mmCIF file of C-alpha atoms in Angstrom:
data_model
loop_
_atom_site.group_PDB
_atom_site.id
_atom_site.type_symbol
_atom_site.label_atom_id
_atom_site.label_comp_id
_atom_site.label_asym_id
_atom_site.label_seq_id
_atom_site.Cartn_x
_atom_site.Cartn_y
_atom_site.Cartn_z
ATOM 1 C CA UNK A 1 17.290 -2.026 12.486
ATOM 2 C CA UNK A 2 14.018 -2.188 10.370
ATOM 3 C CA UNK A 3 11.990 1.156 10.212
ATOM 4 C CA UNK A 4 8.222 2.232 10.548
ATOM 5 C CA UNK A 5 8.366 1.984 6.989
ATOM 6 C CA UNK A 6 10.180 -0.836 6.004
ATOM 7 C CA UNK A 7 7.743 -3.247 8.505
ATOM 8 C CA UNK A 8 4.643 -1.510 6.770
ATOM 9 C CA UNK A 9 6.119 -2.597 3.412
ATOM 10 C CA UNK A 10 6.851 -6.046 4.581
ATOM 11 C CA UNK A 11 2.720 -5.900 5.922
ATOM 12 C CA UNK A 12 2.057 -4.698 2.824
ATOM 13 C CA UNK A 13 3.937 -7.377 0.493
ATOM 14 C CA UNK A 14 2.143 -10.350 2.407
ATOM 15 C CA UNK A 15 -1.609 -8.797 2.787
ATOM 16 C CA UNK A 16 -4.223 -9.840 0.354
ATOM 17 C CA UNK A 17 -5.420 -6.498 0.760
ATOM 18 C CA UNK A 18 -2.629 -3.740 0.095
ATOM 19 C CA UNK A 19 -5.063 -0.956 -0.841
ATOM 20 C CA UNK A 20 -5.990 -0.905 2.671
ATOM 21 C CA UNK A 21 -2.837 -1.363 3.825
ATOM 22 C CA UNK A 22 -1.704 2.019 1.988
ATOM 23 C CA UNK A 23 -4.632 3.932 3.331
ATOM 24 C CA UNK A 24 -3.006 3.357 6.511
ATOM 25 C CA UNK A 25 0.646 3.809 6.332
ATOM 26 C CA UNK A 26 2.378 6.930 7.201
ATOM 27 C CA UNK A 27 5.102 6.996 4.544
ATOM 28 C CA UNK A 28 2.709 6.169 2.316
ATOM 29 C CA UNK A 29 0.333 9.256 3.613
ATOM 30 C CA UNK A 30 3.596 11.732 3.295
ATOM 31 C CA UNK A 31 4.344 10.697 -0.226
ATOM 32 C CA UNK A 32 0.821 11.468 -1.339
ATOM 33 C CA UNK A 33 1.422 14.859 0.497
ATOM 34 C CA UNK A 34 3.886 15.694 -1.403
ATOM 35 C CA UNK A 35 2.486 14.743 -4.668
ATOM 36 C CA UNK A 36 -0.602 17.068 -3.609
ATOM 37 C CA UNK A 37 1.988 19.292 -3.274
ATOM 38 C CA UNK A 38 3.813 19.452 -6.219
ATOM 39 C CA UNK A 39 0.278 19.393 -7.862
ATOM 40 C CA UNK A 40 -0.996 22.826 -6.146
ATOM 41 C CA UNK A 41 2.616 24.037 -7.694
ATOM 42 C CA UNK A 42 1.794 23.332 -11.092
ATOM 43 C CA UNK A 43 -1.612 24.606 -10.459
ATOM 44 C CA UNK A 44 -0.296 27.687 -9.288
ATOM 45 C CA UNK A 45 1.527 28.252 -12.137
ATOM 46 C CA UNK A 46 -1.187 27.776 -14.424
ATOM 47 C CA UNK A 47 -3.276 30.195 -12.922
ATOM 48 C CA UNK A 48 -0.419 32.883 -13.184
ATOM 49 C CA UNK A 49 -0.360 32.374 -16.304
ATOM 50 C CA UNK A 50 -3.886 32.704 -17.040
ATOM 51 C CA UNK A 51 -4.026 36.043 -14.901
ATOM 52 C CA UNK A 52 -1.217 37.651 -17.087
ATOM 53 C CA UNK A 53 -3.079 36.862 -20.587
ATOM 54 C CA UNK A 54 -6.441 37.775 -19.219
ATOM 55 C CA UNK A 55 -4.411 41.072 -18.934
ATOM 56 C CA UNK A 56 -2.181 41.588 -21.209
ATOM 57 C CA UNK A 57 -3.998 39.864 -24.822
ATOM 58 C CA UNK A 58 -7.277 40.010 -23.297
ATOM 59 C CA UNK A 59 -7.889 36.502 -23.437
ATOM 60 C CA UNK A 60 -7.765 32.989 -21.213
ATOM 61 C CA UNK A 61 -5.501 30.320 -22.896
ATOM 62 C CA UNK A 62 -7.481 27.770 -20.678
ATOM 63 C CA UNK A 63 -11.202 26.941 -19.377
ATOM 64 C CA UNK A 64 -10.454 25.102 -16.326
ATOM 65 C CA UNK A 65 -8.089 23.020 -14.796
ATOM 66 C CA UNK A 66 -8.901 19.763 -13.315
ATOM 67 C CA UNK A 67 -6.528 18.318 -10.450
ATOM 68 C CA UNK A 68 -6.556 14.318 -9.252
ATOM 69 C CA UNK A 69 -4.126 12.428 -7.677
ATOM 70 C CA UNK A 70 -4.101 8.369 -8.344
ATOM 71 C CA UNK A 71 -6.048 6.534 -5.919
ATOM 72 C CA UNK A 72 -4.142 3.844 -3.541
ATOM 73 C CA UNK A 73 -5.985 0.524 -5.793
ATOM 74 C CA UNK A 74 -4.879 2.182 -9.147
ATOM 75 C CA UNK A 75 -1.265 2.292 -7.831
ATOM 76 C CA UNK A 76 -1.141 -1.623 -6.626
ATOM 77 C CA UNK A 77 -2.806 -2.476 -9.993
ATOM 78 C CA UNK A 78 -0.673 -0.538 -12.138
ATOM 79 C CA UNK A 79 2.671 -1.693 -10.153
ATOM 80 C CA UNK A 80 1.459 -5.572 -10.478
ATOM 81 C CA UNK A 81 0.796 -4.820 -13.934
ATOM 82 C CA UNK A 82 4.288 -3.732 -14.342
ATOM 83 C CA UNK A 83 5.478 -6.860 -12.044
ATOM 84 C CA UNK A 84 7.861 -4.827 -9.661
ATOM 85 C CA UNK A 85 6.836 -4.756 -5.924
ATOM 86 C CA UNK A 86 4.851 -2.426 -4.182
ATOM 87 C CA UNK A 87 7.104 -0.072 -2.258
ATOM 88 C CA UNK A 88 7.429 3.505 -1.868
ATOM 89 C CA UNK A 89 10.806 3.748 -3.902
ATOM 90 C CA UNK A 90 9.130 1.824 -6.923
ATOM 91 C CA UNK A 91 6.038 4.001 -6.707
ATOM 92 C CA UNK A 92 8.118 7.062 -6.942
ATOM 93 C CA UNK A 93 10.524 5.305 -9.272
ATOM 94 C CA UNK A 94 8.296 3.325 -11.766
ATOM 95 C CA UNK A 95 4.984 5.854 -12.009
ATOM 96 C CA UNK A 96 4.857 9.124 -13.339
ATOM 97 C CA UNK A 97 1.566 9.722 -13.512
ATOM 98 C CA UNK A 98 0.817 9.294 -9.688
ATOM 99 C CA UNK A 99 -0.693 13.153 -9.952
ATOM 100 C CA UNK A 100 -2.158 14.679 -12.481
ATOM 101 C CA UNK A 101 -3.036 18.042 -14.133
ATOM 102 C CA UNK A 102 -5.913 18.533 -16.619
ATOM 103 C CA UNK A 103 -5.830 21.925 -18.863
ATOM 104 C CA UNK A 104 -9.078 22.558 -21.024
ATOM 105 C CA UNK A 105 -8.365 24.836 -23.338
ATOM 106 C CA UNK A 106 -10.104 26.293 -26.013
ATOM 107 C CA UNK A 107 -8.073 26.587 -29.027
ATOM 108 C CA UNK A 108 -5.194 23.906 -29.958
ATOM 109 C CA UNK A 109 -3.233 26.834 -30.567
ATOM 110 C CA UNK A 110 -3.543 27.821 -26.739
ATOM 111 C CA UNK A 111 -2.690 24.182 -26.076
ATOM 112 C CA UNK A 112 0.947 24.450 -27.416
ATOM 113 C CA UNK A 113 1.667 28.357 -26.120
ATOM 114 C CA UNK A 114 0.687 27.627 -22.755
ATOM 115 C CA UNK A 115 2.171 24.523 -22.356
ATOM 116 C CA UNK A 116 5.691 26.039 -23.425
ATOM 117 C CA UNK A 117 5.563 29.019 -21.435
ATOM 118 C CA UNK A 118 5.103 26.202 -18.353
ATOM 119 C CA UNK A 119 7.877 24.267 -19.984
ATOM 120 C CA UNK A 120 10.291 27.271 -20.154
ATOM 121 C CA UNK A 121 10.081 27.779 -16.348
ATOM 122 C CA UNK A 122 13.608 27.879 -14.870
ATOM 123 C CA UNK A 123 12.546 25.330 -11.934
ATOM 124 C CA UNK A 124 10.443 23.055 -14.144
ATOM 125 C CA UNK A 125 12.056 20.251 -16.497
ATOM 126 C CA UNK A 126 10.460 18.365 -18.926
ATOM 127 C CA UNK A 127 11.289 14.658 -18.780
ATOM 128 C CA UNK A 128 8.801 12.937 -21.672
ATOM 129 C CA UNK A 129 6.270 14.451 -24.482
ATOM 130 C CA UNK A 130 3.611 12.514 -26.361
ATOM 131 C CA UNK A 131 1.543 14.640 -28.504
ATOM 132 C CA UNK A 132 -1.325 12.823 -29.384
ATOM 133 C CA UNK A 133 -2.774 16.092 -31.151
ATOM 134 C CA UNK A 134 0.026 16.249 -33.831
ATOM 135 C CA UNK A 135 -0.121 12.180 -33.581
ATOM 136 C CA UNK A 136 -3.669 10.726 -32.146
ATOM 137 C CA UNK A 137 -3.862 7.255 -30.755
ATOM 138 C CA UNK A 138 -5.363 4.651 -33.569
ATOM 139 C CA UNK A 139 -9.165 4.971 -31.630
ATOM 140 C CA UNK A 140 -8.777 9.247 -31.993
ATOM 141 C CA UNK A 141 -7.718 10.196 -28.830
ATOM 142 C CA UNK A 142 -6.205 13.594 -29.099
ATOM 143 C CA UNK A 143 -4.070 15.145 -26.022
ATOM 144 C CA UNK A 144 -0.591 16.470 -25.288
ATOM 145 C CA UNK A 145 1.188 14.919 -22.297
ATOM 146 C CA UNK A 146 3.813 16.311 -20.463
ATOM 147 C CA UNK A 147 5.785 15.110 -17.814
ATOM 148 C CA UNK A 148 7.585 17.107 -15.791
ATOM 149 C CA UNK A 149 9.381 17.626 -12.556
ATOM 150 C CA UNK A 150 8.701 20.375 -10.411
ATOM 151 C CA UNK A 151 10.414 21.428 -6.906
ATOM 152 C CA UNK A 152 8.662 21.247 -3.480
ATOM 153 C CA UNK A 153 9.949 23.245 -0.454
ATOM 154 C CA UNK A 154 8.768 21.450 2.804
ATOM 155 C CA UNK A 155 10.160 22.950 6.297
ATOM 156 C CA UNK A 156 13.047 20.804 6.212
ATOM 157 C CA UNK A 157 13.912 19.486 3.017
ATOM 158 C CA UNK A 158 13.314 19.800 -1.167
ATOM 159 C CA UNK A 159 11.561 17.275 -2.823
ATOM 160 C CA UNK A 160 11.694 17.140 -6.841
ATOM 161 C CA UNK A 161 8.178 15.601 -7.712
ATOM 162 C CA UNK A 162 6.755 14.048 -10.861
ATOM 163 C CA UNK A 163 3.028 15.678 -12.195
ATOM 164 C CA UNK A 164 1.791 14.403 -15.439
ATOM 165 C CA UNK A 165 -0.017 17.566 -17.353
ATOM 166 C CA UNK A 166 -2.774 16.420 -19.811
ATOM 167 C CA UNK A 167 -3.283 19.623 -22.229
ATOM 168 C CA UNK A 168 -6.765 19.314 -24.021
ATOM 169 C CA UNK A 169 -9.620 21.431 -26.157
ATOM 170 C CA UNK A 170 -13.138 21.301 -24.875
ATOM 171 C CA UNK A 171 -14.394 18.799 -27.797
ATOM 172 C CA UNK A 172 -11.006 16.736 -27.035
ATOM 173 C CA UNK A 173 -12.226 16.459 -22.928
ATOM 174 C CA UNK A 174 -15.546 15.571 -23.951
ATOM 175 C CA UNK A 175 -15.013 12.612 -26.477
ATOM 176 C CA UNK A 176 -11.925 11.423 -23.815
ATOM 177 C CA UNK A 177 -14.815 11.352 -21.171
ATOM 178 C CA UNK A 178 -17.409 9.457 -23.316
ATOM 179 C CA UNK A 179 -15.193 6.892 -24.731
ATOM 180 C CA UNK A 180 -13.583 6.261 -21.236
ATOM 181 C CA UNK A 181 -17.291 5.987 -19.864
ATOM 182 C CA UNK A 182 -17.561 3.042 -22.880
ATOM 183 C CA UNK A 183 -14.795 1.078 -22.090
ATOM 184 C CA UNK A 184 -16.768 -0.259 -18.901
ATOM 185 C CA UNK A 185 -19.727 -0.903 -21.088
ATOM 186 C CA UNK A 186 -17.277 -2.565 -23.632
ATOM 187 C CA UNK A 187 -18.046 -6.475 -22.844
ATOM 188 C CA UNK A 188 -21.706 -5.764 -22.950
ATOM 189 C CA UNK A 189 -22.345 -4.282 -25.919
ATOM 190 C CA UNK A 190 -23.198 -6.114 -29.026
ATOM 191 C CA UNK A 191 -21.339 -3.984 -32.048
ATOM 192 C CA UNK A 192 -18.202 -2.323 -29.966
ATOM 193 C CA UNK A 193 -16.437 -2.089 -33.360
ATOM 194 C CA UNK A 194 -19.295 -0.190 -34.895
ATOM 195 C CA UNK A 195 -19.445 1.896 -31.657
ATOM 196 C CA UNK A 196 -15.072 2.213 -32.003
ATOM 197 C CA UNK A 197 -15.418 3.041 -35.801
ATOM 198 C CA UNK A 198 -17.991 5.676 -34.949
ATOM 199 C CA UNK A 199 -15.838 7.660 -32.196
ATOM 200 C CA UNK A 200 -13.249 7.331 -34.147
ATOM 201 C CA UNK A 201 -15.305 9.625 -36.918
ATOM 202 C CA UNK A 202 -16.570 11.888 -33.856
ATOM 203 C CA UNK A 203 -13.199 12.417 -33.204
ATOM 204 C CA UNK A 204 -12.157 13.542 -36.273
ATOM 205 C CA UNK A 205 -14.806 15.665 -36.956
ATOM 206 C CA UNK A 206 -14.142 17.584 -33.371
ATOM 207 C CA UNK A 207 -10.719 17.801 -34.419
ATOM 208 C CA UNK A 208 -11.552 19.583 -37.392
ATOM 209 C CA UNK A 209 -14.100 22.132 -35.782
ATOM 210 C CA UNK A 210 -11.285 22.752 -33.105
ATOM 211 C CA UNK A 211 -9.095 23.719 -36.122
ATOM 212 C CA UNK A 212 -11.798 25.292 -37.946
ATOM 213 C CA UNK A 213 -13.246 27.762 -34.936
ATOM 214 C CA UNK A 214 -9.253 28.978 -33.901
ATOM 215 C CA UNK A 215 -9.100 29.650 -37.577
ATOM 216 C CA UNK A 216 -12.384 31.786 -37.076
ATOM 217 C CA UNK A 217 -10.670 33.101 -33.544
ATOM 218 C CA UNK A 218 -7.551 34.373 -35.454
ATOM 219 C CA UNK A 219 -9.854 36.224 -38.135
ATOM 220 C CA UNK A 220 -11.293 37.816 -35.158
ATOM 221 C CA UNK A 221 -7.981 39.290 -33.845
#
């Protein structure tokens, strides 16, 4: 006997338009719940975190804290991309980045205390690293990415989620967000190596200030 879900996958797999097809399913709907879910958790956390050094060392080991989940198009592109079908099991099963958590932070140092303290939570687990601060990407991106899996307690069941936390410095956010706005320029600009070559100095040069001003910070304390 096929479910509500299983015919809305079946619509799904044969529409030329399964971004509006997701919009509209139910099962679809819940999972995104629960990812919004899972993504107040982490959030949560965070924010306790922040309250106890405010008190305690007088200090916030983050600016802000940006919160997004993946919009229905980016998931049908991303699961084409990776050639498996678009269903709920291979959404949960073959994306981990579905929500996300952005942590501006101030110092690098902050980057790496905060993000173990949320690490050494007895109901979080860590299931993938990539430092790109330690080890930036060839163009000078600089981030730490964590993913981890955190419990949700709906009113009849417990759901272990995936949230993808993105730990940045002010000067890291800010060149991310510029050369992000470039790549859609990318095909009409003239010299994009020039333009690459040059972010790739701007990068450097913010990663050396960020080092440089928590060196000042520490002088400070």
């Amino acid at each position: 006997m096929s479910t509500e879900a299983d015919i809305s996958m079946e619509v799904l797999l044969n529409s030329d338009n399964p971004d509006k097809v997701l919009k509209n399913m139910q099962p679809f709907l819940n999972l995104m719940m629960c990812y919004e879910c899972a993504l107040m958790e982490i959030e949560t956390k965070l924010k306790i975190l922040n309250q106890e050094f405010a008190l305690v060392h007088k200090r916030n080991p983050f600016e802000s804290i940006k919160c997004r989940l993946k919009k229905p198009v980016s998931i049908v592109e991303k699961l084409k991309k990776k050639g498996v079908d678009i269903t709920l099991d291979n959404i949960q099963n073959n994306l981990t980045d579905i929500a996300g958590v952005r942590v501006i932070c101030s110092f690098p140092e902050d980057i790496y205390v905060l993000s173990e303290l949320l690490a050494k939570q007895d109901d979080i687990k860590v299931i993938n690293t990539k430092d790109y601060i330690r080890n930036p990407k060839p163009n000078g991106y600089r981030s730490l990415h964590l993913i981890v899996e955190v419990p949700i307690f709906l009113s009849n069941e417990k759901k272990i989620m995936n949230v993808e936390v993105q730990f940045r410095t002010i000067a890291m956010d800010f060149w991310a967000s510029l050369d992000h706005k470039l790549k859609y320029k990318k095909d009409n600009l003239k010299h994009p190596e020039i333009i690459a070559q040059e972010l790739k100095k701007c990068a450097d040069m913010s990663a050396a200030m960020d080092y440089k001003m928590q060196e000042i910070r520490n002088m400070l304390e």
